[in-house]
mmCIF file of C-alpha atoms and ligand atoms in Angstrom:
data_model
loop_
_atom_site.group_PDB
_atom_site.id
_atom_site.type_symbol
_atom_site.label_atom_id
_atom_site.label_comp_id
_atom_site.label_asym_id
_atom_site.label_seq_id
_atom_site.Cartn_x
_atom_site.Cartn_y
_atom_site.Cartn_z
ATOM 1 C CA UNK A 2 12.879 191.779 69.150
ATOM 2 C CA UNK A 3 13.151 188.016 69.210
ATOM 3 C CA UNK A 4 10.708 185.919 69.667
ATOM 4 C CA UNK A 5 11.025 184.430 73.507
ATOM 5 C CA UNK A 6 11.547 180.770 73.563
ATOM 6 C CA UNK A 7 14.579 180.535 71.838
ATOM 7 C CA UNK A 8 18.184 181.253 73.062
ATOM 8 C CA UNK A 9 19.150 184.721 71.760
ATOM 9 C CA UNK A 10 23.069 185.846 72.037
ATOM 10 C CA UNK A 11 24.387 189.401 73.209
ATOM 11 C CA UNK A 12 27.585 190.362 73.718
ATOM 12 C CA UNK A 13 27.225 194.297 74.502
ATOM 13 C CA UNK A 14 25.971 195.673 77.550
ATOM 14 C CA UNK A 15 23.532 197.933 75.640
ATOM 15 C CA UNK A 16 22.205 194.687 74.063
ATOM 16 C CA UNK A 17 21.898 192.994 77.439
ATOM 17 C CA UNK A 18 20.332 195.891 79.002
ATOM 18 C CA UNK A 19 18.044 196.520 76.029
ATOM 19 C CA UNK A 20 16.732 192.916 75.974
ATOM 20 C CA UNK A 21 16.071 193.059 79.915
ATOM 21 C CA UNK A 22 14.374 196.389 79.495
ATOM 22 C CA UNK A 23 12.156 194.894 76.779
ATOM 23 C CA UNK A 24 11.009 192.125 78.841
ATOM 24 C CA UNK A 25 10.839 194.522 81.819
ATOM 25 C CA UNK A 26 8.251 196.405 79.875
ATOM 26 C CA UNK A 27 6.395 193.833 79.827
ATOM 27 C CA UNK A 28 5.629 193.216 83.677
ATOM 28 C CA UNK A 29 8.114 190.204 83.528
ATOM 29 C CA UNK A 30 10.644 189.451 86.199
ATOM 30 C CA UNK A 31 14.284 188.271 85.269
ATOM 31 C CA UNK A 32 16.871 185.925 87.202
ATOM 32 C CA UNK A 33 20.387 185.871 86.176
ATOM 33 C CA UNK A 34 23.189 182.731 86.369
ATOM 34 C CA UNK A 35 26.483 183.714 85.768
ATOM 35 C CA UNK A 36 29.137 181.752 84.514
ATOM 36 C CA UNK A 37 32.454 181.069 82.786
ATOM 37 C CA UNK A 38 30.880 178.498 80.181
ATOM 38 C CA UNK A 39 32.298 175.214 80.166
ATOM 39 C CA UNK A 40 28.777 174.144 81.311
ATOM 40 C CA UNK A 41 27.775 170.831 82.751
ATOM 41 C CA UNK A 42 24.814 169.455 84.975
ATOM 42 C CA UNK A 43 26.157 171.755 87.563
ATOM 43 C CA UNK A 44 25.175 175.039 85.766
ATOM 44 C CA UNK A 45 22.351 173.435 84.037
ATOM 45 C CA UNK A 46 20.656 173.085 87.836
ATOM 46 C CA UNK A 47 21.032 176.645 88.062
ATOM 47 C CA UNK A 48 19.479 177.561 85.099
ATOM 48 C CA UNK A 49 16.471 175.091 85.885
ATOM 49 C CA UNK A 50 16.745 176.915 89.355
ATOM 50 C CA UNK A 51 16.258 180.080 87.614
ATOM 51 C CA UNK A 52 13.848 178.774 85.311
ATOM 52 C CA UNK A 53 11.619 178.339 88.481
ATOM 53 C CA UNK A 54 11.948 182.004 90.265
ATOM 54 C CA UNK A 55 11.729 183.658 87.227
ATOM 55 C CA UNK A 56 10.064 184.808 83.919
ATOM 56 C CA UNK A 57 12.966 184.931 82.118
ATOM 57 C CA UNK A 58 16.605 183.976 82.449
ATOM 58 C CA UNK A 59 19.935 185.368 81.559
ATOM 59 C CA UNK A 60 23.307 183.168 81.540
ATOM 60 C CA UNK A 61 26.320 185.018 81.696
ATOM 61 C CA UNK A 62 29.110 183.112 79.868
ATOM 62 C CA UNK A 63 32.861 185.283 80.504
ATOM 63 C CA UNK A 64 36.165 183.508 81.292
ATOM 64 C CA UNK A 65 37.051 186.645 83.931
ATOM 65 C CA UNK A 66 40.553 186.751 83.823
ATOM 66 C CA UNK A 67 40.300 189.014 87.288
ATOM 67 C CA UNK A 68 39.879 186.010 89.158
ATOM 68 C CA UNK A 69 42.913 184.035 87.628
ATOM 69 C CA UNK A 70 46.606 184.898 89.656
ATOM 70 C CA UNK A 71 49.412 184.681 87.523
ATOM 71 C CA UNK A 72 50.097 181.165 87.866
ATOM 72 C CA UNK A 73 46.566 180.010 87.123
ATOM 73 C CA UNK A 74 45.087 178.057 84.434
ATOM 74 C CA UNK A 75 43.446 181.459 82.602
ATOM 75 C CA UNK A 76 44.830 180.054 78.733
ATOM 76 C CA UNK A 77 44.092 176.644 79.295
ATOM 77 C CA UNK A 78 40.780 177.144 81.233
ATOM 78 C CA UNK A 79 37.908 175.667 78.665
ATOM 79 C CA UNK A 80 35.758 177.690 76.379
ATOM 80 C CA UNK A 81 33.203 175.610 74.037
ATOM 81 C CA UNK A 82 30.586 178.679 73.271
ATOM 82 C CA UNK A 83 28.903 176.406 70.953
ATOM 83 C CA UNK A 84 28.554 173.834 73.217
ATOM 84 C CA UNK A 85 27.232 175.993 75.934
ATOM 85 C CA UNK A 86 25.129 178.219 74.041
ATOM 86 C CA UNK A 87 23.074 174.675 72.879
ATOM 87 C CA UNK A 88 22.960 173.357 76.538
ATOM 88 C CA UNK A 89 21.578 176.617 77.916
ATOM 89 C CA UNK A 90 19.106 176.691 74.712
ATOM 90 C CA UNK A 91 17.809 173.042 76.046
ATOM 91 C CA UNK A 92 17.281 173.743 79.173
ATOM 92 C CA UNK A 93 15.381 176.906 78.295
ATOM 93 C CA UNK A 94 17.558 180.021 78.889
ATOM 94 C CA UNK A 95 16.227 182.607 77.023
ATOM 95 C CA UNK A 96 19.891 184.812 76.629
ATOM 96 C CA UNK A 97 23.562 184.309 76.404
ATOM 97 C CA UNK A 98 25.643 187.171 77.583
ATOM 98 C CA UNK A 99 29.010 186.508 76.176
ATOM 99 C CA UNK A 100 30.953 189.577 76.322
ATOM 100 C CA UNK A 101 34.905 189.939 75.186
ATOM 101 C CA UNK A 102 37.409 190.994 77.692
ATOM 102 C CA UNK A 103 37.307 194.637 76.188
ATOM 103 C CA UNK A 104 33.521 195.208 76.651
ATOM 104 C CA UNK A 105 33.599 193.915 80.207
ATOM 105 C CA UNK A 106 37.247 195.762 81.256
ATOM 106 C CA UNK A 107 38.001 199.227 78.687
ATOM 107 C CA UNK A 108 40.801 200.406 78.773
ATOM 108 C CA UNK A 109 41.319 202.664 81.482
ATOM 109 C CA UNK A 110 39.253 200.202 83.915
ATOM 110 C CA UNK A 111 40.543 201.099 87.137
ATOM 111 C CA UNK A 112 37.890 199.617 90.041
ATOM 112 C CA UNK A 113 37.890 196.728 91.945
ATOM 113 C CA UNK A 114 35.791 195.245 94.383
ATOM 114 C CA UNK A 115 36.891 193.668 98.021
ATOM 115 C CA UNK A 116 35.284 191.981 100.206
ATOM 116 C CA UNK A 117 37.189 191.868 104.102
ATOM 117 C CA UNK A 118 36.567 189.309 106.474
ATOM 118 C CA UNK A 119 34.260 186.382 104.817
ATOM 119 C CA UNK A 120 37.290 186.342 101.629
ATOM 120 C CA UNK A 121 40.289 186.276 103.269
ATOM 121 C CA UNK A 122 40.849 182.916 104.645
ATOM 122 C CA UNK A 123 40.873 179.854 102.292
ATOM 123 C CA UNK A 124 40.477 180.528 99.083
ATOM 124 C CA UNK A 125 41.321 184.081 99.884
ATOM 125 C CA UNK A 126 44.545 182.809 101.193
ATOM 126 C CA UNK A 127 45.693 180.453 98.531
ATOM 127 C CA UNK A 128 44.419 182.863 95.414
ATOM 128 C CA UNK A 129 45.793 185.983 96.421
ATOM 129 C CA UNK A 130 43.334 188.393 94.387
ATOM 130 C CA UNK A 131 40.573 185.633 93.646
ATOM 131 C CA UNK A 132 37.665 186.888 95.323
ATOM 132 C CA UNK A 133 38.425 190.646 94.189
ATOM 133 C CA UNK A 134 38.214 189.568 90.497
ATOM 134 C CA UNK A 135 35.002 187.799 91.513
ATOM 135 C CA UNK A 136 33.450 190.290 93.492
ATOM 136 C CA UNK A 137 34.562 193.013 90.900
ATOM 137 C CA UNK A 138 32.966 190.722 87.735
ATOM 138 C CA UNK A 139 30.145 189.753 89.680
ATOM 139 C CA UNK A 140 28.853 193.712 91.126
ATOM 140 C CA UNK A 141 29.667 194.233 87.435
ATOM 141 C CA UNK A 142 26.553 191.660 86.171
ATOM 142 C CA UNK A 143 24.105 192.382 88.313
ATOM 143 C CA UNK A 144 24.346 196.092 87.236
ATOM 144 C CA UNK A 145 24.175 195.096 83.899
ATOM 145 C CA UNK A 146 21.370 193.123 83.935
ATOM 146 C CA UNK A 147 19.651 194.252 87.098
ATOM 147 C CA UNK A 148 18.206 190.675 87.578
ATOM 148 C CA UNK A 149 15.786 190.478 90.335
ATOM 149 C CA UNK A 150 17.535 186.965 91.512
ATOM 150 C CA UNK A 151 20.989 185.471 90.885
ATOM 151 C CA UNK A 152 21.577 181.889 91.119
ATOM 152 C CA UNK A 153 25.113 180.822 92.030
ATOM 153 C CA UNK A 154 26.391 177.074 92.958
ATOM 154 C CA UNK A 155 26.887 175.963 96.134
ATOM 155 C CA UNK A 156 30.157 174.256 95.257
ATOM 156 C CA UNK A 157 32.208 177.382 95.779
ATOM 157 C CA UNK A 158 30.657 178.265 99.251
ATOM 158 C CA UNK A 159 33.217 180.687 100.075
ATOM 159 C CA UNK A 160 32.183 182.784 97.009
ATOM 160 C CA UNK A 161 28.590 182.581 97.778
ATOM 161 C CA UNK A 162 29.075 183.620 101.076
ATOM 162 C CA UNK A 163 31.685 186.633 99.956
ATOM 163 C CA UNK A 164 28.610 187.288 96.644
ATOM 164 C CA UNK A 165 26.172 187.692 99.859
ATOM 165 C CA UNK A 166 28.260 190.106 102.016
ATOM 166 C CA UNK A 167 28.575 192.232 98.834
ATOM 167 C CA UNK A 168 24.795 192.566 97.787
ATOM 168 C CA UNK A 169 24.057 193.112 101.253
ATOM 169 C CA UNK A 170 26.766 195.803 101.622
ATOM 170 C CA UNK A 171 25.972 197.682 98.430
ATOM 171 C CA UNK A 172 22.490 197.390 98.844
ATOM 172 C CA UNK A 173 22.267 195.084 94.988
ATOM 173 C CA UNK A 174 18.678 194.375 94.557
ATOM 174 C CA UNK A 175 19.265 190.919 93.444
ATOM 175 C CA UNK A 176 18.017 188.266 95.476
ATOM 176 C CA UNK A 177 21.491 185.928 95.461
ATOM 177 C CA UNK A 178 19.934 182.026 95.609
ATOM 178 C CA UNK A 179 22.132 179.314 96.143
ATOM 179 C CA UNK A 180 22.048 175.903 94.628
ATOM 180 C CA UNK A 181 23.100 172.539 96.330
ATOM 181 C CA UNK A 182 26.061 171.050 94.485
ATOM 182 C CA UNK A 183 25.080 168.009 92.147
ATOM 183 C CA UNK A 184 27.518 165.223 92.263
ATOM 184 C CA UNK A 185 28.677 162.144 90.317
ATOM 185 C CA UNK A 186 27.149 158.624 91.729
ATOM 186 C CA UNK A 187 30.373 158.241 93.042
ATOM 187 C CA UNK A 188 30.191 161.615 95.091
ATOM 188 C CA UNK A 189 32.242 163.709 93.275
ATOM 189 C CA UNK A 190 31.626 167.002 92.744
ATOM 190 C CA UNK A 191 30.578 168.233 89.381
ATOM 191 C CA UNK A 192 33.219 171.224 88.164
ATOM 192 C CA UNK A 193 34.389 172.408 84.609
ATOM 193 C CA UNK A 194 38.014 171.423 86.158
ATOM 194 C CA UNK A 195 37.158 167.632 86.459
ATOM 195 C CA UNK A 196 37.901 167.450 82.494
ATOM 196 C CA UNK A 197 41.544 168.140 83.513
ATOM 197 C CA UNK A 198 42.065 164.745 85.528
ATOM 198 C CA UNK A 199 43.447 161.302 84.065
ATOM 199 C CA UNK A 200 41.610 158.133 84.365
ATOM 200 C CA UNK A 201 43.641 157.244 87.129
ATOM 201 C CA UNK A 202 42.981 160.870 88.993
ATOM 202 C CA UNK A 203 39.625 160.476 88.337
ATOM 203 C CA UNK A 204 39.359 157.377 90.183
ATOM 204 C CA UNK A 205 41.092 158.861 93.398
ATOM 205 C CA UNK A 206 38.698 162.010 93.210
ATOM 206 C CA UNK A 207 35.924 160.805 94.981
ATOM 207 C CA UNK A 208 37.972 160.335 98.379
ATOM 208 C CA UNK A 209 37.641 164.077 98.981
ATOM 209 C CA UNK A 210 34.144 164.266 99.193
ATOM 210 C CA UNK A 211 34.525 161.092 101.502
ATOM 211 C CA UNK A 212 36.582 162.745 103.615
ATOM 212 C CA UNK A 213 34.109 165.768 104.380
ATOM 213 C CA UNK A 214 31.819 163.182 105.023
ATOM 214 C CA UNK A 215 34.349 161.989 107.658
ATOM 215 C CA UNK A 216 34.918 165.411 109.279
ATOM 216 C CA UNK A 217 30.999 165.832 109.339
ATOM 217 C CA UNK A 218 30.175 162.639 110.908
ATOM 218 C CA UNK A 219 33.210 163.423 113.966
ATOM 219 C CA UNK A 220 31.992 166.751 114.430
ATOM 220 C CA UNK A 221 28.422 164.929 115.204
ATOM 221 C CA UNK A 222 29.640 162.788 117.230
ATOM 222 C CA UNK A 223 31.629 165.973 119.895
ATOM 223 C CA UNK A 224 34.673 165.424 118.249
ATOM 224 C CA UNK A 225 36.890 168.633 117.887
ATOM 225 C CA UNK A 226 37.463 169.707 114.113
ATOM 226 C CA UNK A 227 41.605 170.267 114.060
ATOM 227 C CA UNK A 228 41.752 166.621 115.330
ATOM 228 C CA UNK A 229 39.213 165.447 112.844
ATOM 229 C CA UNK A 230 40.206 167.976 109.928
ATOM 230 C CA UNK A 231 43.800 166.926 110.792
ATOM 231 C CA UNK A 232 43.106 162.877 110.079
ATOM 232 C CA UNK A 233 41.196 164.086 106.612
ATOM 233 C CA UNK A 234 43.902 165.438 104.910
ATOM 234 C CA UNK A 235 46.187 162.652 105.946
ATOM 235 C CA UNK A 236 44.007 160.245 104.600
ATOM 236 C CA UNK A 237 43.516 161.881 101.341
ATOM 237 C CA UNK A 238 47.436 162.252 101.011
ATOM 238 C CA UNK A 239 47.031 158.209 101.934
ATOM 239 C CA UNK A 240 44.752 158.226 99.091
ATOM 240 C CA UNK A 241 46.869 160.079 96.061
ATOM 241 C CA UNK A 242 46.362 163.391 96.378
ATOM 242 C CA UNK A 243 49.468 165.609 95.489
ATOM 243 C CA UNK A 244 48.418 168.049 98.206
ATOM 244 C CA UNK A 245 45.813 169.740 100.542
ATOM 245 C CA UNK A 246 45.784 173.615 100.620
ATOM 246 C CA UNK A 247 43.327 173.044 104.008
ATOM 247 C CA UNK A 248 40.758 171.472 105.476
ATOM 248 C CA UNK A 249 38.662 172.972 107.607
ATOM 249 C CA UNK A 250 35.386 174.095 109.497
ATOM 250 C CA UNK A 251 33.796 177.084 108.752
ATOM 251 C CA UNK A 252 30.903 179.609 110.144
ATOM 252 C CA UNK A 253 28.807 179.245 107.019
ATOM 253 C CA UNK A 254 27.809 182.472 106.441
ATOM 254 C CA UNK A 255 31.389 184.727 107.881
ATOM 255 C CA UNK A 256 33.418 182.162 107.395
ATOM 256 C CA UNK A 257 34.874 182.352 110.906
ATOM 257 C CA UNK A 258 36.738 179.386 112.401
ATOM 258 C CA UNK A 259 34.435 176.539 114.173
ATOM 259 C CA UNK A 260 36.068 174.522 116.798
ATOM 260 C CA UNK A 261 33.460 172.208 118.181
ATOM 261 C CA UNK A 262 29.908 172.343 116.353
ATOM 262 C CA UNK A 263 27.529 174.529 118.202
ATOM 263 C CA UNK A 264 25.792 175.732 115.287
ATOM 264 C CA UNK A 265 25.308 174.649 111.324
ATOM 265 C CA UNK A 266 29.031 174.394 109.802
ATOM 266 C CA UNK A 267 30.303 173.985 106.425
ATOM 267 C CA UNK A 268 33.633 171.963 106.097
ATOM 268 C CA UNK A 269 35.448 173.230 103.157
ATOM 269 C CA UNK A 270 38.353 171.797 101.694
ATOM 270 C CA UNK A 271 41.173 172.230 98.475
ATOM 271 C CA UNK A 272 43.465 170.025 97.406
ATOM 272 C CA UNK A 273 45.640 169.000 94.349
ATOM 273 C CA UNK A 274 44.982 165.879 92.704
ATOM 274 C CA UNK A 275 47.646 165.835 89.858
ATOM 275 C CA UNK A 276 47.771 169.109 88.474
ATOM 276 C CA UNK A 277 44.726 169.603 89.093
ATOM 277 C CA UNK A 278 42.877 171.451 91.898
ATOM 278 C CA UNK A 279 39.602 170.481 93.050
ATOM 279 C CA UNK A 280 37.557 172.532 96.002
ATOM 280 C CA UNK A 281 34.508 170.925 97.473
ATOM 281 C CA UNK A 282 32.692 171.093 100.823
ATOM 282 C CA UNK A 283 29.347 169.988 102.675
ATOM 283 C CA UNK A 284 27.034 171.557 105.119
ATOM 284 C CA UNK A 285 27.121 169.854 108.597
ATOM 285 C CA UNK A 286 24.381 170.556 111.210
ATOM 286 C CA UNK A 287 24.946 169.764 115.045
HETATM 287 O O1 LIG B 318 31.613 180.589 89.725
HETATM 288 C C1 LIG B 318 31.998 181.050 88.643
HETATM 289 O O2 LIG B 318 31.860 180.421 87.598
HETATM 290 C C2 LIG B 318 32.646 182.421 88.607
HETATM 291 O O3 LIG B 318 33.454 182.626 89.716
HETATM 292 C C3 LIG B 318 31.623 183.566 88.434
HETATM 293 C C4 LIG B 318 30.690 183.670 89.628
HETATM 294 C C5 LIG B 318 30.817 183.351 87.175
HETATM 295 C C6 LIG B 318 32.359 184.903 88.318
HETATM 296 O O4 LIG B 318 33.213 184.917 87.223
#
């Protein structure tokens, strides 16, 4: 066995489970962070998050081409292994799971997780087949490594929320932890995605978390959210964004539609800035 300390690489599931088992053994508890590489401060938060509720910590690094429709950026989505596998080694992982496409879908594979309700709006609406890929990938994991917590961001909310609903419904034993997004000064949010926008892109970007901070401040104030969530996405059109797939106000946890804030909210929104689509949202509390 390795020694513990340094980052070790697997890429079978008997390796991954052989490596938990071995550290199981010894009385230790294990969290999990899964990923699709590409890592930046974002993912290294989760790992230090998992750093603190556990012994020992597994990152999952798999481009799942389940969640990608056909029009998606699956080819051109990055992969830097190298890169990752020395970030996660700084900031104390103790194993890469990297599997290929083969080990984590044989041929023949012929399940898939859904989730009703909490994935169908949103997200769910604009990436026909999204959350199924996640939800199918992400049961997947946490049988493989049996982690007693898994640490996701809070930047997709939706997913969280939809990763939640499915422990909870097939009774996974993993605690599922979420972690508040980490942003640039300038409020943007931090995503493997942001690498795609120009200079000038960039520069517009921030306006969208601006504009949740809008729709929060209204909804404090008694305001109603269409009115409000209305205003947003004509001022980030005002702004430079190509488009916005919606803006809106969520139950945080169903992801049911909020009309007046009665409750704590999230305001979620997805746009296209260039050719480039950027998700981001914010909690709001009456
Ligand atoms: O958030 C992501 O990076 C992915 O959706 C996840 C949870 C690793 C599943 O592929």
């Amino acid at each position: 066995m390795p020694q513990d300390g340094n980052l070790d690489i697997v890429r079978s599931v008997a390796d991954l489970r052989s490596r938990v088992k071995y550290w199981r053994d010894q009385g230790l508890s294990v969290a999990m962070v899964p990923t699709m590489g590409a890592l930046h401060q974002g993912h290294l938060a989760l790992v230090r998050t998992a750093l603190e509720l556990a012994d020992r910590v597994v990152a999952s690094v798999f481009v799942n081409p389940t969640q990608f429709g056909p029009s998606e950026d699956l080819s051109r989505y990055p992969r830097q292994e190298a890169q990752d596998a020395g970030l996660l080694d700084q900031a104390g992982c103790h194993l890469m799971f990297a599997p290929k496409v083969e080990e984590m879908y044989p041929d023949g594979f012929a399940t898939t997780i859904s989730v009703k309700g909490v994935s169908q709006p949103l997200e769910g609406a604009f990436r026909p087949g999204h959350f199924d890929g996640v939800a199918t990938v992400v049961t997947k994991l946490l049988m493989q490594g049996r982690p007693d917590f898994a640490v996701f961001g809070e930047k997709d909310w939706q997913q969280l929320a939809v990763i939640r609903r499915l422990a909870r419904d097939l009774d996974l034993p993993a605690e599922i932890v979420g972690v508040p997004t980490v942003r640039e000064a300038d409020g943007l949010a931090l995503s493997s995605r942001n690498a795609y926008l120009s200079p000038e892109d960039r520069s517009v970007a921030p306006a969208l978390h601006r504009a949740l901070q809008a729709v929060a401040e209204g909804l404090k104030q008694g305001k109603a959210a269409e009115e409000l969530c209305h205003r947003a996405a004509a001022d980030l059109l005002a702004a430079g964004f190509a488009s916005v797939d919606y803006i809106d106000v969520r139950d945080a946890d169903t992801m049911a539609k909020v009309l007046k804030l009665s409750r704590p909210a999230r305001i979620l929104a997805a746009t296209k800035l260039g050719g480039t689509r950027l998700i981001d949202n914010i909690g709001v509390e009456p």
